[in-house]
Tab-separated table of C-alpha atoms and ligand atoms in Angstrom:
chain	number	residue	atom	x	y	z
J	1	UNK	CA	70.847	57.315	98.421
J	2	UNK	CA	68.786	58.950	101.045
J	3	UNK	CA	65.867	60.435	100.032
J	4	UNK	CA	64.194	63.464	100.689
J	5	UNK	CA	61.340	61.888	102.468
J	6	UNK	CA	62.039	63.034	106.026
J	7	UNK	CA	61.405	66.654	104.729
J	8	UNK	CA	57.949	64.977	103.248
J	9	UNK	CA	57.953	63.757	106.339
J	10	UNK	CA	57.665	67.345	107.987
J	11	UNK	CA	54.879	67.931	106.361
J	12	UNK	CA	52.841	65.252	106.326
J	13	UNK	CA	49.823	66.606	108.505
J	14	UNK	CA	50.074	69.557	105.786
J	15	UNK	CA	47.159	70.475	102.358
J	16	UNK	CA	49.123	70.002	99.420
J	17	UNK	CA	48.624	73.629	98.312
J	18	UNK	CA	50.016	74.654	101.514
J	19	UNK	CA	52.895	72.378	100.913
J	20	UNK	CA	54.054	73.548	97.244
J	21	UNK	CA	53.331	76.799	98.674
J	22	UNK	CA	56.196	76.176	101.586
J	23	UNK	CA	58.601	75.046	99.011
J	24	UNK	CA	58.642	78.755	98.014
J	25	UNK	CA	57.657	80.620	100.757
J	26	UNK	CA	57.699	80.205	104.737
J	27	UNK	CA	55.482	78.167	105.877
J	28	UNK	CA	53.960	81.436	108.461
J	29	UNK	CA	52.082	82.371	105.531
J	30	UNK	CA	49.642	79.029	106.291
J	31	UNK	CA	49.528	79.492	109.428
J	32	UNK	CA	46.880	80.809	111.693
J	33	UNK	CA	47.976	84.013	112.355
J	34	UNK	CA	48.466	83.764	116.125
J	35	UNK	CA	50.834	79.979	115.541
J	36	UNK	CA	53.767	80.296	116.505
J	37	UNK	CA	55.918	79.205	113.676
J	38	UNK	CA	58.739	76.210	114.087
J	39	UNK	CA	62.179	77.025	112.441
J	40	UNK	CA	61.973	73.159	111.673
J	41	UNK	CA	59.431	74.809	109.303
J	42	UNK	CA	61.012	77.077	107.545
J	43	UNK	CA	62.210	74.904	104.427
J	44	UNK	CA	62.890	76.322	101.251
J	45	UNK	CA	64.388	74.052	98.862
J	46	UNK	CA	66.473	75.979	96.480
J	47	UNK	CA	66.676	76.188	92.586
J	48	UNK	CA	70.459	75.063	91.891
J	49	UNK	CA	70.240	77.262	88.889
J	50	UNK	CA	69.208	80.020	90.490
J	51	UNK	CA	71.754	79.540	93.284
J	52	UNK	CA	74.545	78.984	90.674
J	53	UNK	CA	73.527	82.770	89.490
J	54	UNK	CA	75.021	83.763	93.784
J	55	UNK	CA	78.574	82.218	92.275
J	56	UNK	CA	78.862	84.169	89.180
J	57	UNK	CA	81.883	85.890	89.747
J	58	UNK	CA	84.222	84.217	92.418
J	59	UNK	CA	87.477	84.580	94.103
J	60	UNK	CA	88.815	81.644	95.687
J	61	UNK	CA	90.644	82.878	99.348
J	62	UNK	CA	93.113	80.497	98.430
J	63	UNK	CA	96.514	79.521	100.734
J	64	UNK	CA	94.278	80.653	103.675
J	65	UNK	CA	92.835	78.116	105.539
J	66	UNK	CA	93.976	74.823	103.558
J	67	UNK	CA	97.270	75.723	104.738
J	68	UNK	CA	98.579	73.619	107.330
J	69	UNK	CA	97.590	76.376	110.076
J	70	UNK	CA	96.504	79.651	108.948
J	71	UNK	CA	99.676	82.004	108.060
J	72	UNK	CA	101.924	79.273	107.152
J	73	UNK	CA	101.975	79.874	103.330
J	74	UNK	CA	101.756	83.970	104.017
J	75	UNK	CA	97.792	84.409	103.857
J	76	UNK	CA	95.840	85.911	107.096
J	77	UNK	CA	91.886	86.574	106.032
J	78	UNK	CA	91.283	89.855	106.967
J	79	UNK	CA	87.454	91.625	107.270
J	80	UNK	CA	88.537	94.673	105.080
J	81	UNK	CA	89.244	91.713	101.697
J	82	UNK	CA	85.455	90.965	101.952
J	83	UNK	CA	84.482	94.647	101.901
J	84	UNK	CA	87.355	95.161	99.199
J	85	UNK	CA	86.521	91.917	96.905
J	86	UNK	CA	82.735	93.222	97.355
J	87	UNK	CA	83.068	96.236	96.555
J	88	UNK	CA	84.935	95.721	92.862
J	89	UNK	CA	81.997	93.500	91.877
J	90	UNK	CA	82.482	89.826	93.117
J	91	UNK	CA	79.797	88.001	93.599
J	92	UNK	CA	81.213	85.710	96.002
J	93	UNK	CA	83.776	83.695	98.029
J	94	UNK	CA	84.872	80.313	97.717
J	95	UNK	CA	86.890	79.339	100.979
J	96	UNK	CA	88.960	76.424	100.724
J	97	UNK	CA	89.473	74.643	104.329
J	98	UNK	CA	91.859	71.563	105.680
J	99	UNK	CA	89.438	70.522	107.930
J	100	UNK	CA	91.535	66.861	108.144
J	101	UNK	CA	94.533	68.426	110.061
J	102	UNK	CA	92.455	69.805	112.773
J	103	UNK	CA	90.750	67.174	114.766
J	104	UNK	CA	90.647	64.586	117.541
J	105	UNK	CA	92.894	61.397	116.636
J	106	UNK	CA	89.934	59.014	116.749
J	107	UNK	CA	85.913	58.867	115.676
J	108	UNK	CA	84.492	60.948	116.284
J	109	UNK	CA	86.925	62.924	114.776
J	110	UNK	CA	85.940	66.174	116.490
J	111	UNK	CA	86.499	69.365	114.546
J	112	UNK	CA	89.222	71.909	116.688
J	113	UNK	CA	86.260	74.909	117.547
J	114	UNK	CA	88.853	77.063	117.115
J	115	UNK	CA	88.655	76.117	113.547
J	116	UNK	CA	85.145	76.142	113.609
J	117	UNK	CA	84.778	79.254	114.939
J	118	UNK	CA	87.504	80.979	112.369
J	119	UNK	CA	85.722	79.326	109.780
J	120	UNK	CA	82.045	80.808	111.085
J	121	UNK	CA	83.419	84.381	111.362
J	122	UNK	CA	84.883	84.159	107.382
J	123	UNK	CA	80.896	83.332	106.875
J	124	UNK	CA	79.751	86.092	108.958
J	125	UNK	CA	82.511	88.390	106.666
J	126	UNK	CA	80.696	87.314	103.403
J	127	UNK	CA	76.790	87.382	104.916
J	128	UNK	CA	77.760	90.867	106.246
J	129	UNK	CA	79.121	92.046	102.911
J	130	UNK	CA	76.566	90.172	101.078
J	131	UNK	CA	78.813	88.021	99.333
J	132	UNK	CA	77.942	83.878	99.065
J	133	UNK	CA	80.074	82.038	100.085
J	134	UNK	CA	80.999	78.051	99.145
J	135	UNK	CA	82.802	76.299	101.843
J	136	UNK	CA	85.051	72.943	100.909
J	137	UNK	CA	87.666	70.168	102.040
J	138	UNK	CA	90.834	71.157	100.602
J	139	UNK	CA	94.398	69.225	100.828
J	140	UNK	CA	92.385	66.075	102.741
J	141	UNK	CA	96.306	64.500	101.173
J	142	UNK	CA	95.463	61.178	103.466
J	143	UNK	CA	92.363	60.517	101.627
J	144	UNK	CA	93.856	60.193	98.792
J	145	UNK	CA	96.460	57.797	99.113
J	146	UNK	CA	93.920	55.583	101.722
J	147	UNK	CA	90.518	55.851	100.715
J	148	UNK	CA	89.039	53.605	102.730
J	149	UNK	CA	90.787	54.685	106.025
J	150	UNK	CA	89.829	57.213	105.876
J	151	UNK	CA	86.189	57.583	104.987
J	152	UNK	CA	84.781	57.561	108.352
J	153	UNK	CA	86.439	60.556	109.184
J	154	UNK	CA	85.655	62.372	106.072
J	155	UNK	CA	82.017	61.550	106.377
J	156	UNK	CA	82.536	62.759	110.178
J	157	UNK	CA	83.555	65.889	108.982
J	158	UNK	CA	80.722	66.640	106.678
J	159	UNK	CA	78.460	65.440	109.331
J	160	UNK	CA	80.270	68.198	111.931
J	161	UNK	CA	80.053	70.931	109.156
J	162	UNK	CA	76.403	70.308	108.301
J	163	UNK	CA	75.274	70.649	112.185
J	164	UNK	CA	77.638	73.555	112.479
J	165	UNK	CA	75.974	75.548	109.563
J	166	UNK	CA	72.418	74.754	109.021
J	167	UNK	CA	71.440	77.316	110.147
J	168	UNK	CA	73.076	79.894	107.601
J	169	UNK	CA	71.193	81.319	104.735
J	170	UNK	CA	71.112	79.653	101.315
J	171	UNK	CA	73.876	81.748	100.532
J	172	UNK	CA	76.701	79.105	101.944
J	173	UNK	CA	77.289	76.286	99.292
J	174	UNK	CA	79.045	73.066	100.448
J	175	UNK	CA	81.735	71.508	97.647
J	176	UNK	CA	82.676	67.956	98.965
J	177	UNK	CA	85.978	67.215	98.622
J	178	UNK	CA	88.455	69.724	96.417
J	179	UNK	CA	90.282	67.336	93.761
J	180	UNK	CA	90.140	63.790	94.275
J	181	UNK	CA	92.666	62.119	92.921
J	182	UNK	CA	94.950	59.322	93.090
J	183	UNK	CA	93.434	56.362	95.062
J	184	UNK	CA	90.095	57.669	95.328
J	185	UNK	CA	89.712	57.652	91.618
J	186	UNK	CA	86.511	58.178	89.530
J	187	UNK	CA	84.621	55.214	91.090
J	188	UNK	CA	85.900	55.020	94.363
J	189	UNK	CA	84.836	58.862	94.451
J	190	UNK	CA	81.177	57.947	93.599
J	191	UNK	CA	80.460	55.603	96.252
J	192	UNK	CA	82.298	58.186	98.559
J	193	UNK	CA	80.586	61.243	96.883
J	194	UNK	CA	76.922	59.291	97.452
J	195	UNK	CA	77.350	58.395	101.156
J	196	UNK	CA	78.696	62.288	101.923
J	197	UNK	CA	75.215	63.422	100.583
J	198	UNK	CA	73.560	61.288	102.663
J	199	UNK	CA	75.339	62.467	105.836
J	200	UNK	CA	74.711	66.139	104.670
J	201	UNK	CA	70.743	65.558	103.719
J	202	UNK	CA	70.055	63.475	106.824
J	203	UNK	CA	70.566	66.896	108.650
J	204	UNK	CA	70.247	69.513	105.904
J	205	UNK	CA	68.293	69.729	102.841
J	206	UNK	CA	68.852	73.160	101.929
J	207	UNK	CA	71.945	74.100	101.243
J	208	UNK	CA	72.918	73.467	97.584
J	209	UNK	CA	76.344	71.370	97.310
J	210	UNK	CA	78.638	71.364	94.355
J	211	UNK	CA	79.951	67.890	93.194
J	212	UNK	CA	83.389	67.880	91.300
J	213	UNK	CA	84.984	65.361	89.658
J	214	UNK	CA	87.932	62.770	90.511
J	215	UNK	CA	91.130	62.801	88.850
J	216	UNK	CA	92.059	66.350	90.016
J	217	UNK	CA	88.733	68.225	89.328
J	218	UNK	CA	89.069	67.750	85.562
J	219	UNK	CA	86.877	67.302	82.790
J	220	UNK	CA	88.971	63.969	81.722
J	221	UNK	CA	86.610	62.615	84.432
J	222	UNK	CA	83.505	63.974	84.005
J	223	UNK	CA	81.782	61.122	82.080
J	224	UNK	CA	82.820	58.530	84.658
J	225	UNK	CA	81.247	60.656	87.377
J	226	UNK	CA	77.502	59.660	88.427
J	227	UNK	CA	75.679	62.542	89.937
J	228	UNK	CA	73.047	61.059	92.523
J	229	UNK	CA	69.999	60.911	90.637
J	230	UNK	CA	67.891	62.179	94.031
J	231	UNK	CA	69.591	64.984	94.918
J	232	UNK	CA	68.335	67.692	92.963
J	233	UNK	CA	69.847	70.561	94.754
J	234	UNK	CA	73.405	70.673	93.191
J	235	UNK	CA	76.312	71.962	91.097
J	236	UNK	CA	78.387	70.072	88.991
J	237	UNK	CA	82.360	71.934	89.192
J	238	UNK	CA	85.225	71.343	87.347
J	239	UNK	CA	88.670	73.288	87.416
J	240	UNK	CA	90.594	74.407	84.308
J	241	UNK	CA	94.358	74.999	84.330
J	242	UNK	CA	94.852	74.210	80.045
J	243	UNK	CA	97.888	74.605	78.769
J	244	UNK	CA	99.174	73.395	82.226
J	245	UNK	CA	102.456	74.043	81.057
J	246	UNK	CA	101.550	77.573	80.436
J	247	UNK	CA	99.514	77.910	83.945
J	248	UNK	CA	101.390	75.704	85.721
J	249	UNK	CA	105.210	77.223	84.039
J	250	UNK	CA	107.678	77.463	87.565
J	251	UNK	CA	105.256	76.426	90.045
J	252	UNK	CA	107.407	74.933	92.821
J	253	UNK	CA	104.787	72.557	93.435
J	254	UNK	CA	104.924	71.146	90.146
J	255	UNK	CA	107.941	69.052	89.387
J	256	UNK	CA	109.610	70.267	86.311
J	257	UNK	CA	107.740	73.152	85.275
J	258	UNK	CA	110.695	75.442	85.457
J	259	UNK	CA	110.894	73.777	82.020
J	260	UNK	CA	108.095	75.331	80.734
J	261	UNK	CA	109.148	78.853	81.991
J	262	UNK	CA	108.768	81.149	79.005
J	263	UNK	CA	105.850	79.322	77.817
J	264	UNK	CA	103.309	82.279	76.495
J	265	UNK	CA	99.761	82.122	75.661
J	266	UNK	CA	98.889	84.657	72.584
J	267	UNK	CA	95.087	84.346	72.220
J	268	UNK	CA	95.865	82.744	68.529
J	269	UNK	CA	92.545	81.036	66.892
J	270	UNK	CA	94.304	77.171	67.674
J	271	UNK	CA	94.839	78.210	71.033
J	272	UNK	CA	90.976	79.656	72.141
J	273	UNK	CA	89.380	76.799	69.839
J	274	UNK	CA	91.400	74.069	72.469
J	275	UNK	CA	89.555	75.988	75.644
J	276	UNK	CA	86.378	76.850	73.695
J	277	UNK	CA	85.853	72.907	72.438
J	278	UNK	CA	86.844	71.646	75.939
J	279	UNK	CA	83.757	73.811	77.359
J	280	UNK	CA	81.543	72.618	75.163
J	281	UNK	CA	82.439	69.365	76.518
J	282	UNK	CA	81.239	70.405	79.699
J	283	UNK	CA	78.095	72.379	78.768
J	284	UNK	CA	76.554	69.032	76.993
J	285	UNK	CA	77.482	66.961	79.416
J	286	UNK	CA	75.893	69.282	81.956
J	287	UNK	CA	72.462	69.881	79.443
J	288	UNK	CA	72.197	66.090	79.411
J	289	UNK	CA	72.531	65.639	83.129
J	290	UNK	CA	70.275	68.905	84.269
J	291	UNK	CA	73.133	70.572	85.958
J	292	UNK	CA	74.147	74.048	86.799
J	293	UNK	CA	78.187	74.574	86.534
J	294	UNK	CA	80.783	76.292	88.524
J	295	UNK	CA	84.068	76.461	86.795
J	296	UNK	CA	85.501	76.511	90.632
J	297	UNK	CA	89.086	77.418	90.096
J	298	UNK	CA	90.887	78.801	87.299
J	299	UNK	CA	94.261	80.995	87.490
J	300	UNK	CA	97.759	81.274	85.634
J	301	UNK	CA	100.734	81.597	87.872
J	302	UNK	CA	102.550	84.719	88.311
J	303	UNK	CA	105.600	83.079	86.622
J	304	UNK	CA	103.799	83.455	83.425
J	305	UNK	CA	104.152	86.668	81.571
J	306	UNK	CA	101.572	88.999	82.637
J	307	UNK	CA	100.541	89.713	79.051
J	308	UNK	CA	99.545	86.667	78.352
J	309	UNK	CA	98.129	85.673	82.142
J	310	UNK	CA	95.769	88.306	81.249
J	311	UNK	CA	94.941	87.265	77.914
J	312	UNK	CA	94.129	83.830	78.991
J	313	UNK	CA	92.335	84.355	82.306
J	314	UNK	CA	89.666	87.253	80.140
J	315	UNK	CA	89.005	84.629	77.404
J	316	UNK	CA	88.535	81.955	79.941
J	317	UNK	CA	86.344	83.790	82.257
J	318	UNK	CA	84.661	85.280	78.999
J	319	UNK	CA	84.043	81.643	77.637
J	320	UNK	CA	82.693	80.506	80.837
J	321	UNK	CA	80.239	83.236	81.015
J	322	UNK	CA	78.921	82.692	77.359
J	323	UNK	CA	78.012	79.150	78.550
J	324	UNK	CA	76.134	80.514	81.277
J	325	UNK	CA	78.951	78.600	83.973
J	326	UNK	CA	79.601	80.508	87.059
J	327	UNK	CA	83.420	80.942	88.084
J	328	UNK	CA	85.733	81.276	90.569
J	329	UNK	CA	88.929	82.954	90.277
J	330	UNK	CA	92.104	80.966	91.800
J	331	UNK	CA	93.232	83.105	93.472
J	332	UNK	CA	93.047	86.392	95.621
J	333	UNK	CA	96.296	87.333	96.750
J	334	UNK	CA	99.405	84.918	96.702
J	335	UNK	CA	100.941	83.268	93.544
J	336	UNK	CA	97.714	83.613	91.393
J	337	UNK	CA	96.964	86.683	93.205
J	338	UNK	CA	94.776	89.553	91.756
J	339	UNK	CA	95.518	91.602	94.927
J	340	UNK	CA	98.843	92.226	96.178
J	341	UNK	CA	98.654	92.515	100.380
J	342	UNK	CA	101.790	93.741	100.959
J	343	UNK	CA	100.880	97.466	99.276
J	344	UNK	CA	96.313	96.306	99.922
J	345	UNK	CA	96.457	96.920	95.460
J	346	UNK	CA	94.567	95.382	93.424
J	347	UNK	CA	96.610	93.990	90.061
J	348	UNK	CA	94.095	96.149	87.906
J	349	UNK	CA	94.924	94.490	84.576
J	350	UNK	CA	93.948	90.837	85.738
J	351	UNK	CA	90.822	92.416	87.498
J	352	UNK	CA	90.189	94.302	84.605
J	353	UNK	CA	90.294	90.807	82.993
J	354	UNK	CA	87.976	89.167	85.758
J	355	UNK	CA	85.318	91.537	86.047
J	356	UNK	CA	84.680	93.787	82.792
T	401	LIG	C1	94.556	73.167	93.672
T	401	LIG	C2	95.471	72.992	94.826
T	401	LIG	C3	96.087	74.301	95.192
T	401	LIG	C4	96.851	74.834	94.006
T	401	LIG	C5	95.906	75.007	92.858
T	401	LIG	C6	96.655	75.399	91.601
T	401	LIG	O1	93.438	73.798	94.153
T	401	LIG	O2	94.747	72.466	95.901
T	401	LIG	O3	96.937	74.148	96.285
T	401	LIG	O4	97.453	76.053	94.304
T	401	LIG	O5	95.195	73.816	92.585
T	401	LIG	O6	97.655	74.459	91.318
């Protein structure tokens, strides 16, 4: 792992109080008053657990951007959802991106700018509404069934993204990789997690990232996953879809859920202790490694009956919040949806369950 000596390295000519002193302020406040000041300068290591408060209340702009192209699954970002998802009390944005399906064919792998630049005005949406924001790779489906093909090009990514954005505020979060699964299992995905933190912190060492775990973002993972013990600036995330069969019922994505159609969730005691003891699974795992936690996506399809969708998703989010995890909604308006576009409503009962 890469250290964080080249920032030391900045400041090497530096008093140590006016160091320490730079970790929380900028670094004008040592200088002589006529200096000018160097951006490279202006470092300001962040508090993941203060960060992790920015995330407390999430909605993941899902089916946006990690579709193929943008529109193909029915979701256009629009300027007036910030205002509108700020404005009812969220917190912040998580904005899921297939950065894999829009570059050159060979290394370096460059990024489509029109991409880039679609991506950079959803950031300027959230810093203008004063939402955070947490941008990931979503539905990278090659790197998952070749690994090691295709690791060059997902470190190229992360290397493009970093450059891109290092200039933003603190505000933007990068999450590595959304779900690993299948070939890049558990410790495949720790060698791969390891070198994209190097790429990142060999240009950026503010931005806090958030570090999920293989086998689909699950907790069934979370002890095999080895956070790197230098980086100190990070968020541990897990997803939560339990009972998949009652999330998951009739999701066309899911082969033979239409079985499980009818499947209810009625709040009983047996049903909240399964979701209570599976969080505090996480929250001691997280206490013993010094972690903050995002639950990044949680959601019951619209197949389920809304009763029950509601009672879930307000004990989940409840549970979540009792353990001091931040969360993030899946998601804003398309099978999850807590906002219908077609009639710009808000599904009041499920927000009413989100945000209390
Ligand atoms: C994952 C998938 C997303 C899906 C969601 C719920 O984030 O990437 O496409 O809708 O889980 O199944």
């Amino acid at each position: 792992m890469l250290s964080h000596s080249f920032l030391y390295r900045k400041f090497a000519g530096m008093t140590a109080p006016c160091f320490l002193i730079t970790l929380i302020f900028f670094v004008s406040s040592c200088s002589e008053p006529n200096e000018p000041v160097s951006s490279s300068y202006l470092v300001e290591i962040p508090d993941p657990f203060v960060q992790n408060k920015l995330l407390a209340k999430t909605i993941n702009l899902g089916n946006a951007l990690e579709a193929p192209n943008e529109g193909d699954w029915g979701v256009v970002l629009k300027g007036v959802y910030f205002e509108k998802i700020k404005e009812v009390g969220f917190t912040a944005v998580r904005i899921p991106v297939r950065w894999s399906a829009h570059t050159s064919a060979e290394f370096p792998f460059i990024i489509d700018p029109v991409l880039m630049e679609r991506v950079g005005w959803a950031l300027d949406q959230a810093e203008k509404n004063s939402l955070a924001a947490i941008i990931n790779i979503h539905h990278y489906e090659e790197i998952f069934s070749d690994p090691l093909k295709e690791k060059e090009k997902f470190l190229a990514l992360w290397k493009q993204i970093a450059e891109k954005f290092i200039n933003r505020p603190t505000t933007l979060f990068y999450e590595l990789l959304n779900e690993p699964h299948d070939q890049l299992d558990a410790e495949l995905w720790n060698n791969f997690l390891d070198e994209a933190i190097d790429t990142i912190r060999a240009i950026d060492s503010t931005h806090t990232l958030i570090i999920g775990t293989a086998e689909w973002g699950s907790i069934s993972a979370m002890n095999k996953l080895i956070l790197p013990q230098e980086e100190k600036n990070s968020i541990f995330t897990f997803h939560y879809y339990s009972p998949f069969q009652f999330t998951h019922q009739g999701a066309e994505w899911v082969d033979g859920s239409n079985a499980w159609l009818g499947t209810s969730w009625n709040g009983f005691q047996s049903e909240k202790e399964v979701i209570s003891l599976d969080f505090l699974k996480v929250k001691t795992w997280a206490r013993q490694h010094n972690v903050p936690v995002l639950l990044g996506e949680f959601g019951a399809y619209s197949k389920a009956d809304m009763e029950s969708r509601i009672r879930w998703t307000q004990y989940v989010a409840r549970s979540a919040e009792q353990d001091s995890f931040s969360w993030a909604y899946w998601e804003f308006a398309l099978g999850f949806g807590i906002y219908d576009p077609d009639i710009n409503t808000w599904r009041e009962p499920l927000l009413e369950a989100l945000i209390h």
